[in-house]
Short mmCIF file of C-alpha atoms and ligand atoms in Angstrom, two decimals:
data_model
loop_
_atom_site.label_atom_id
_atom_site.label_comp_id
_atom_site.label_asym_id
_atom_site.label_seq_id
_atom_site.Cartn_x
_atom_site.Cartn_y
_atom_site.Cartn_z
CA MET A 186 0.00 0.00 0.00
CA PHE A 187 1.23 3.50 -0.79
CA SER A 188 2.17 4.96 2.61
CA LYS A 189 4.05 8.21 2.06
CA PRO A 190 2.07 11.27 3.24
CA VAL A 191 -0.36 12.94 0.87
CA SER A 192 0.27 16.57 -0.04
CA ASP A 193 0.74 18.96 2.90
CA LYS A 194 -1.88 21.16 1.28
CA THR A 195 -5.04 19.05 1.30
CA PRO A 196 -5.18 18.51 5.09
CA GLN A 197 -5.40 22.30 5.38
CA PHE A 198 -8.95 22.35 4.05
CA THR A 199 -12.04 20.19 4.20
CA GLU A 200 -14.35 18.99 1.48
CA SER A 201 -16.86 21.62 0.43
CA VAL A 202 -19.56 21.90 3.10
CA ILE A 203 -21.98 23.28 0.50
CA ARG A 204 -21.60 20.36 -1.85
CA GLU A 205 -21.72 17.91 1.06
CA MET A 206 -25.08 19.45 2.08
CA THR A 207 -26.43 18.63 -1.39
CA ARG A 208 -25.44 14.98 -0.98
CA GLN A 209 -27.08 14.96 2.47
CA ALA A 210 -30.22 16.57 1.06
CA VAL A 211 -30.55 13.76 -1.46
CA ARG A 212 -29.93 11.14 1.24
CA HIS A 213 -32.60 12.60 3.55
CA GLY A 214 -35.11 13.57 0.87
CA ALA A 215 -34.79 17.18 2.01
CA VAL A 216 -35.68 20.26 -0.04
CA ASN A 217 -32.27 21.40 -1.17
CA LEU A 218 -31.81 25.08 -0.40
CA SER A 219 -28.08 24.64 0.13
CA GLN A 220 -26.08 24.55 -3.10
CA GLY A 221 -26.58 27.43 -5.52
CA TYR A 222 -27.87 25.78 -8.64
CA PRO A 223 -31.28 26.33 -10.26
CA ASP A 224 -33.79 23.48 -10.30
CA PHE A 225 -35.58 25.07 -13.27
CA PRO A 226 -34.59 24.59 -16.91
CA ALA A 227 -31.97 26.58 -18.79
CA PRO A 228 -33.28 28.82 -21.60
CA GLU A 229 -34.55 26.74 -24.54
CA ILE A 230 -32.52 28.73 -27.05
CA LEU A 231 -29.27 27.87 -25.26
CA LYS A 232 -30.08 24.18 -24.93
CA GLN A 233 -30.89 24.12 -28.65
CA ALA A 234 -27.65 25.94 -29.49
CA ALA A 235 -25.63 23.41 -27.47
CA ALA A 236 -27.39 20.45 -29.11
CA ASP A 237 -26.94 22.01 -32.57
CA ALA A 238 -23.23 22.50 -31.93
CA ILE A 239 -22.82 18.85 -31.00
CA PHE A 240 -24.66 17.77 -34.15
CA ARG A 241 -22.56 20.20 -36.21
CA ASP A 242 -19.66 18.19 -34.82
CA VAL A 243 -18.11 20.84 -32.67
CA ASN A 244 -16.85 17.99 -30.55
CA GLN A 245 -13.09 18.39 -30.50
CA TYR A 246 -10.82 20.67 -28.46
CA ALA A 247 -11.49 24.35 -29.00
CA ILE A 248 -8.50 26.72 -28.98
CA THR A 249 -6.98 26.29 -25.53
CA TRP A 250 -7.84 29.78 -24.29
CA GLY A 251 -11.30 29.74 -25.88
CA ALA A 252 -13.00 29.54 -29.27
CA LYS A 253 -12.35 32.74 -31.20
CA ASN A 254 -16.04 33.49 -31.82
CA PHE A 255 -16.84 33.01 -28.12
CA ARG A 256 -13.99 35.27 -27.00
CA GLU A 257 -15.20 37.88 -29.48
CA ALA A 258 -18.74 37.51 -28.15
CA LEU A 259 -17.42 37.92 -24.57
CA ALA A 260 -15.59 41.09 -25.61
CA GLY A 261 -18.88 42.29 -27.14
CA LYS A 262 -20.80 41.62 -23.92
CA THR A 263 -18.09 43.35 -21.89
CA ARG A 264 -18.40 46.43 -24.14
CA ARG A 265 -22.18 46.33 -23.82
CA PHE A 266 -22.46 45.93 -20.05
CA LEU A 267 -19.21 47.33 -18.67
CA GLY A 268 -18.51 49.89 -21.38
CA ILE A 269 -14.88 48.90 -21.86
CA GLU A 270 -12.93 47.47 -24.77
CA VAL A 271 -11.04 44.22 -24.19
CA ASP A 272 -8.93 42.47 -26.80
CA PRO A 273 -10.29 38.95 -27.35
CA GLU A 274 -6.91 37.89 -28.75
CA THR A 275 -4.82 38.85 -25.73
CA GLU A 276 -7.08 39.65 -22.78
CA VAL A 277 -9.73 36.90 -22.58
CA THR A 278 -9.30 33.30 -21.39
CA VAL A 279 -12.17 30.83 -21.45
CA CYS A 280 -11.94 28.17 -18.75
CA CYS A 281 -13.94 25.45 -16.99
CA GLY A 282 -16.20 27.60 -14.89
CA SER A 283 -15.26 30.68 -12.94
CA THR A 284 -14.03 28.21 -10.32
CA GLU A 285 -11.15 27.33 -12.60
CA GLY A 286 -10.75 30.99 -13.56
CA MET A 287 -10.15 32.00 -9.93
CA ILE A 288 -7.52 29.35 -9.25
CA ASP A 289 -5.91 30.04 -12.64
CA VAL A 290 -5.46 33.70 -11.76
CA LEU A 291 -4.05 32.90 -8.33
CA LEU A 292 -1.64 30.30 -9.67
CA ALA A 293 -0.70 32.76 -12.40
CA VAL A 294 0.31 35.58 -10.06
CA ILE A 295 1.22 34.11 -6.64
CA ASN A 296 4.79 33.45 -5.49
CA PRO A 297 5.76 31.99 -2.10
CA GLY A 298 5.28 34.58 0.62
CA ASP A 299 2.65 36.56 -1.28
CA GLU A 300 -0.48 37.59 0.59
CA VAL A 301 -4.04 37.73 -0.73
CA ILE A 302 -6.76 39.77 0.96
CA VAL A 303 -10.16 38.08 1.25
CA PHE A 304 -13.32 39.59 2.71
CA GLU A 305 -14.93 37.40 5.35
CA PRO A 306 -17.49 35.81 5.15
CA PHE A 307 -16.37 34.50 1.77
CA TYR A 308 -17.38 32.01 -0.89
CA GLU A 309 -15.87 28.86 0.56
CA ASN A 310 -13.62 28.09 -2.45
CA TYR A 311 -11.35 31.07 -1.76
CA GLY A 312 -9.79 29.46 1.35
CA PRO A 313 -8.62 26.29 -0.45
CA ASP A 314 -7.74 28.42 -3.51
CA ALA A 315 -5.29 30.35 -1.34
CA VAL A 316 -3.78 27.14 0.07
CA ILE A 317 -3.47 25.49 -3.36
CA SER A 318 -1.84 28.56 -4.89
CA GLY A 319 0.47 29.00 -1.91
CA ALA A 320 -0.87 32.43 -0.97
CA THR A 321 -1.18 33.57 2.63
CA PRO A 322 -4.77 34.79 3.09
CA ARG A 323 -5.48 37.95 5.10
CA TYR A 324 -9.11 38.21 6.10
CA VAL A 325 -10.99 41.49 6.39
CA THR A 326 -14.38 41.41 8.10
CA LEU A 327 -17.62 42.42 6.45
CA HIS A 328 -19.65 43.71 9.40
CA ARG A 329 -23.31 42.97 9.97
CA PRO A 330 -26.06 43.93 9.43
CA ASP A 331 -25.16 45.61 6.11
CA TRP A 332 -21.86 43.78 5.60
CA HIS A 333 -19.77 46.96 5.32
CA PHE A 334 -16.01 46.89 5.78
CA ASP A 335 -14.09 49.23 8.02
CA GLU A 336 -11.72 51.31 5.90
CA SER A 337 -8.94 51.30 8.48
CA GLU A 338 -9.20 47.53 8.96
CA LEU A 339 -8.90 47.11 5.21
CA ALA A 340 -5.97 49.53 4.98
CA ARG A 341 -4.15 47.59 7.72
CA ALA A 342 -4.43 44.36 5.68
CA PHE A 343 -2.36 45.84 2.82
CA ASN A 344 1.43 45.68 2.94
CA ASN A 345 4.40 45.09 0.65
CA LYS A 346 3.67 41.38 0.48
CA THR A 347 0.08 41.88 -0.73
CA LYS A 348 -0.21 40.56 -4.28
CA ALA A 349 -3.97 40.49 -4.76
CA ILE A 350 -7.38 41.13 -3.24
CA ILE A 351 -10.42 39.00 -4.03
CA ILE A 352 -13.69 40.89 -4.35
CA ASN A 353 -16.95 39.05 -4.95
CA THR A 354 -19.77 41.38 -5.90
CA PRO A 355 -22.70 40.73 -5.83
CA ASN A 356 -21.58 38.63 -2.93
CA ASN A 357 -22.04 35.03 -1.91
CA PRO A 358 -23.00 34.35 0.88
CA THR A 359 -24.13 37.79 2.10
CA GLY A 360 -26.02 39.22 -0.88
CA LYS A 361 -23.99 42.41 -0.47
CA VAL A 362 -23.47 44.54 -3.58
CA PHE A 363 -20.29 46.59 -3.13
CA SER A 364 -20.99 50.27 -3.73
CA ARG A 365 -18.97 52.40 -6.13
CA GLU A 366 -17.52 54.29 -3.14
CA GLU A 367 -16.42 51.07 -1.47
CA LEU A 368 -14.80 49.85 -4.68
CA GLU A 369 -13.06 53.22 -5.10
CA THR A 370 -11.63 52.85 -1.60
CA ILE A 371 -10.32 49.39 -2.49
CA ALA A 372 -9.01 50.69 -5.83
CA ARG A 373 -7.00 53.45 -4.11
CA LEU A 374 -5.36 50.87 -1.85
CA CYS A 375 -4.66 48.56 -4.81
CA GLN A 376 -2.90 51.41 -6.58
CA LYS A 377 -1.01 52.51 -3.49
CA TRP A 378 0.33 48.99 -2.84
CA ASP A 379 0.56 47.78 -6.47
CA VAL A 380 -2.02 45.04 -5.94
CA LEU A 381 -4.13 43.08 -8.44
CA ALA A 382 -7.91 43.11 -7.85
CA ILE A 383 -9.44 39.74 -8.67
CA THR A 384 -13.18 40.24 -9.00
CA ASP A 385 -15.62 37.35 -8.96
CA GLU A 386 -18.62 38.80 -10.80
CA ILE A 387 -20.57 35.61 -11.37
CA TYR A 388 -23.77 37.25 -10.01
CA GLU A 389 -23.34 40.51 -11.96
CA HIS A 390 -26.90 40.48 -13.33
CA LEU A 391 -28.63 39.52 -10.08
CA VAL A 392 -29.11 42.86 -8.35
CA PHE A 393 -32.30 44.11 -6.70
CA ASP A 394 -33.98 47.23 -5.34
CA GLY A 395 -32.11 49.58 -7.67
CA ALA A 396 -28.66 48.39 -6.58
CA GLU A 397 -26.03 48.81 -9.30
CA HIS A 398 -23.35 46.27 -10.15
CA VAL A 399 -20.06 48.12 -10.54
CA SER A 400 -17.10 46.26 -11.96
CA MET A 401 -13.72 47.20 -10.53
CA ILE A 402 -12.17 47.06 -13.99
CA THR A 403 -14.19 50.14 -15.02
CA LEU A 404 -12.80 52.37 -12.25
CA ASP A 405 -10.05 54.94 -12.87
CA GLY A 406 -6.63 53.33 -12.77
CA MET A 407 -8.02 49.78 -12.49
CA ARG A 408 -8.31 48.73 -16.15
CA ASP A 409 -4.91 47.06 -16.08
CA ARG A 410 -4.85 45.93 -12.47
CA THR A 411 -8.09 43.94 -12.38
CA ALA A 412 -8.72 40.33 -13.35
CA VAL A 413 -12.46 39.80 -13.86
CA VAL A 414 -13.60 36.24 -13.20
CA ASN A 415 -17.04 35.35 -14.54
CA GLY A 416 -18.98 32.60 -16.25
CA LEU A 417 -22.21 31.32 -17.73
CA SER A 418 -23.34 29.30 -14.69
CA LYS A 419 -25.60 31.71 -12.87
CA THR A 420 -26.69 34.21 -15.52
CA TYR A 421 -27.87 31.50 -17.91
CA SER A 422 -28.83 28.78 -15.38
CA VAL A 423 -26.23 26.30 -16.68
CA THR A 424 -24.05 25.54 -13.67
CA GLY A 425 -23.27 22.06 -15.03
CA TRP A 426 -21.84 23.32 -18.31
CA ARG A 427 -18.62 24.50 -16.66
CA VAL A 428 -17.92 27.49 -18.87
CA GLY A 429 -16.25 30.51 -17.34
CA TYR A 430 -13.79 33.21 -18.34
CA VAL A 431 -11.13 35.59 -17.13
CA ILE A 432 -10.58 39.09 -18.46
CA ALA A 433 -7.25 40.70 -17.64
CA GLU A 434 -4.55 42.78 -19.34
CA ALA A 435 -2.22 40.90 -21.67
CA ARG A 436 0.68 40.13 -19.30
CA VAL A 437 -1.58 38.64 -16.62
CA THR A 438 -3.65 36.86 -19.29
CA ASP A 439 -0.52 35.32 -20.76
CA SER A 440 0.30 33.80 -17.38
CA VAL A 441 -3.35 32.75 -16.77
CA ARG A 442 -3.49 31.01 -20.16
CA LYS A 443 -0.40 28.94 -19.39
CA VAL A 444 -1.87 27.73 -16.09
CA HIS A 445 -5.22 27.05 -17.74
CA ASP A 446 -3.61 25.10 -20.60
CA PHE A 447 -1.86 22.67 -18.33
CA LEU A 448 -4.70 22.34 -15.82
CA THR A 449 -7.60 21.63 -18.15
CA VAL A 450 -6.52 22.28 -21.79
CA GLY A 451 -9.85 23.89 -22.53
CA ALA A 452 -13.51 24.37 -21.74
CA PRO A 453 -16.24 22.29 -23.46
CA ALA A 454 -16.21 23.25 -27.15
CA PRO A 455 -19.93 22.84 -28.04
CA LEU A 456 -20.96 24.76 -24.94
CA GLN A 457 -18.76 27.68 -25.96
CA GLU A 458 -20.81 27.79 -29.18
CA ALA A 459 -23.95 28.01 -27.07
CA GLY A 460 -22.16 30.72 -25.11
CA VAL A 461 -21.97 32.80 -28.30
CA VAL A 462 -25.77 32.64 -28.49
CA ALA A 463 -26.02 33.52 -24.79
CA MET A 464 -23.92 36.65 -25.32
CA GLY A 465 -26.39 37.76 -27.99
CA LEU A 466 -29.49 37.61 -25.76
CA ALA A 467 -31.49 40.83 -25.63
CA ASP A 468 -31.43 43.25 -22.69
CA SER A 469 -34.93 42.04 -21.79
CA TYR A 470 -33.46 38.63 -20.87
CA TYR A 471 -31.36 40.19 -18.12
CA ALA A 472 -34.17 42.41 -16.87
CA GLU A 473 -36.54 39.44 -16.67
CA LEU A 474 -33.90 37.30 -14.96
CA ALA A 475 -33.33 39.90 -12.24
CA GLU A 476 -37.06 40.41 -11.74
CA ALA A 477 -37.72 36.66 -11.49
CA TYR A 478 -34.99 36.43 -8.85
CA ARG A 479 -36.35 39.43 -6.96
CA ILE A 480 -39.70 37.66 -6.73
CA ARG A 481 -37.97 34.49 -5.48
CA ARG A 482 -35.96 36.49 -2.96
CA ASP A 483 -39.07 38.17 -1.58
CA ARG A 484 -40.84 34.84 -1.35
CA MET A 485 -37.90 33.26 0.45
CA VAL A 486 -37.54 36.10 2.94
CA GLU A 487 -41.30 36.04 3.58
CA MET A 488 -41.34 32.30 4.24
CA LEU A 489 -38.22 32.36 6.41
CA GLU A 490 -39.56 35.24 8.47
CA ALA A 491 -42.90 33.47 8.82
CA ALA A 492 -41.01 30.46 10.18
CA GLY A 493 -39.21 32.66 12.70
CA PHE A 494 -35.85 33.35 11.06
CA ASP A 495 -34.11 36.72 11.22
CA CYS A 496 -33.11 37.50 7.62
CA LEU A 497 -30.30 39.77 6.50
CA MET A 498 -31.89 41.18 3.35
CA PRO A 499 -29.74 40.53 0.24
CA GLN A 500 -29.40 43.18 -2.48
CA GLY A 501 -27.87 40.77 -4.96
CA ALA A 502 -26.89 37.17 -5.81
CA TYR A 503 -29.31 34.40 -4.80
CA TYR A 504 -28.77 33.67 -1.13
CA VAL A 505 -30.28 34.79 2.15
CA MET A 506 -28.16 34.78 5.30
CA THR A 507 -30.19 34.28 8.44
CA ASP A 508 -29.33 34.85 12.06
CA ILE A 509 -30.31 31.69 13.92
CA SER A 510 -29.25 32.67 17.44
CA ARG A 511 -32.83 32.96 18.68
CA TRP A 512 -33.42 29.22 18.09
CA GLY A 513 -31.05 28.32 20.91
CA TYR A 514 -29.04 25.62 19.17
CA PRO A 515 -25.40 25.14 20.22
CA ASP A 516 -24.17 26.09 16.76
CA ASP A 517 -24.99 26.37 13.07
CA VAL A 518 -23.98 22.79 12.27
CA ALA A 519 -26.32 21.36 14.90
CA PHE A 520 -29.13 23.59 13.65
CA ALA A 521 -28.48 22.66 10.01
CA ARG A 522 -28.58 18.98 10.99
CA PHE A 523 -31.91 19.49 12.78
CA LEU A 524 -33.33 21.25 9.72
CA LEU A 525 -32.10 18.54 7.42
CA GLU A 526 -33.13 15.50 9.42
CA ASP A 527 -36.22 16.66 11.32
CA VAL A 528 -37.68 19.39 9.12
CA GLY A 529 -36.55 18.19 5.67
CA VAL A 530 -34.85 21.36 4.44
CA ALA A 531 -31.15 21.62 3.61
CA ALA A 532 -29.26 24.88 4.18
CA VAL A 533 -25.58 25.72 4.62
CA PRO A 534 -24.04 26.31 8.07
CA GLY A 535 -22.72 29.87 8.22
CA SER A 536 -19.39 28.78 9.70
CA SER A 537 -18.32 27.36 6.34
CA PHE A 538 -17.94 30.93 5.05
CA PHE A 539 -15.48 31.95 7.76
CA PHE A 540 -11.82 31.25 8.42
CA ASP A 541 -12.53 31.56 12.14
CA ARG A 542 -15.54 29.28 12.14
CA THR A 543 -16.85 30.56 15.47
CA ARG A 544 -17.73 33.83 13.71
CA GLY A 545 -20.39 32.12 11.59
CA ARG A 546 -21.90 29.80 14.16
CA ASP A 547 -25.06 31.90 14.49
CA LEU A 548 -25.66 32.03 10.72
CA LEU A 549 -27.32 29.81 8.16
CA ARG A 550 -27.48 30.41 4.38
CA PHE A 551 -30.43 29.53 2.18
CA THR A 552 -30.48 29.77 -1.61
CA PHE A 553 -33.53 30.89 -3.55
CA CYS A 554 -32.54 29.80 -7.07
CA LYS A 555 -35.45 27.38 -7.03
CA LYS A 556 -38.87 26.89 -8.61
CA ALA A 557 -41.90 28.38 -6.86
CA GLU A 558 -43.08 24.82 -6.04
CA THR A 559 -39.75 24.01 -4.41
CA LEU A 560 -39.91 27.16 -2.29
CA GLN A 561 -43.52 26.34 -1.39
CA LEU A 562 -42.57 22.83 -0.27
CA ALA A 563 -39.81 24.31 1.89
CA ALA A 564 -42.28 26.88 3.27
CA ASP A 565 -44.71 24.11 4.21
CA ARG A 566 -42.00 22.19 6.04
CA LEU A 567 -40.50 25.23 7.75
CA GLY A 568 -43.98 26.36 8.76
CA LYS A 569 -44.27 23.31 11.02
CA MET A 570 -41.17 24.05 13.05
CA LYS A 571 -42.25 27.24 14.79
CA GLY A 572 -41.52 27.00 18.45
CA ALA A 573 -38.83 24.35 18.04
CA THR A 574 -35.66 25.15 19.95
CA GLY A 575 -32.36 23.50 20.60
CA GLY A 576 -33.24 23.39 24.24
CA SER A 577 -30.07 25.06 25.43
C1 PLP B 729 -19.11 33.53 -5.69
C2 PLP B 729 -19.07 32.34 -6.56
N1 PLP B 729 -18.09 32.21 -7.45
C3 PLP B 729 -18.02 31.14 -8.26
C4 PLP B 729 -18.96 30.14 -8.21
C5 PLP B 729 -18.83 28.95 -9.12
O1 PLP B 729 -19.04 29.35 -10.43
P1 PLP B 729 -18.75 28.41 -11.68
O2 PLP B 729 -19.93 27.52 -11.85
O3 PLP B 729 -18.61 29.38 -12.81
O4 PLP B 729 -17.50 27.67 -11.41
C6 PLP B 729 -20.01 30.22 -7.31
C7 PLP B 729 -21.01 29.13 -7.21
O5 PLP B 729 -21.79 29.04 -6.32
C8 PLP B 729 -20.07 31.36 -6.46
O6 PLP B 729 -21.05 31.50 -5.58
#
């Protein structure tokens, strides 16, 4: 039997709690409000485009860094929504989901000893991403109830070793949409300390109540010090397609493309063809998407509040963070287990979004990217638990 130790890196992180909750939901027959994937169909036109591409025999490797027509379409969408020109030949890399895009960028820029600033709570991948890339993470707190950061706390996290800062807006798990002023503050610090902003904008079109998605790359002085990470998963309800992309100036892109090439070679070729069609969808598609999600958000908040949860109202993305302290359970994991096994609803323990897990032990995250029937079923089940406590 092979007995030498496994990598020193993997013991530093656990399996994804979010994805584990999905497996548990299936096992217990629970309504799955944990992992962020829609249970409704992807747009017909995109499914047809993907099927057509397969039957047109677009079934071999695309160009490593992305099919030319898809990169051009991505540059077109970037011009349309962000108002900036990017060169599809030198500044766009197509990869297997934004998940790959994020680790590509980190592996492309990190050297031993480099630090990366991460806002906490954070999308759980960023912790392992830092370990895998060899970066030392520095966490900066997003404070409740509105998840603002303290400017002096942020400024203290920057130093000569800081290589990058990860910004996820609209944010998972909090639903925070970073304001232009907040991003300008971060941008000033990036310029002062010569730091790359890596922006995960996977929820860019899911903003509510008049909130505006601002991309860091559009701010003064940030065009060539921002790597935008994005993908098709959330905007087009195709999380299983695994198509994402990175936009960054040519030198960073050159390094990203090398990492990408040797990690995955390329993203699925026929699905990039469908991506070209996605990029051509009318403005009404995005408006309707955001409105449909606003309705789901309102429904979810209503049903959670009716069941006795304290919701932290999200302005973007498709999650609701709830404060569960009033239920009296010892921690978020115990409460999530009770919900899963006794109530039949799966949610994600808040601690999985924190480096210091004790900071999230009074939080639970629910996703609302689900059909009305699914939300109704969850509402029915949650409705029966009023009055239940952990007895402590
Ligand atoms: C903030 C954030 N980034 C990235 C991803 C994964 O995106 P992709 O499917 O493009 O890998 C998710 C999925 O939940 C997410 O919430």
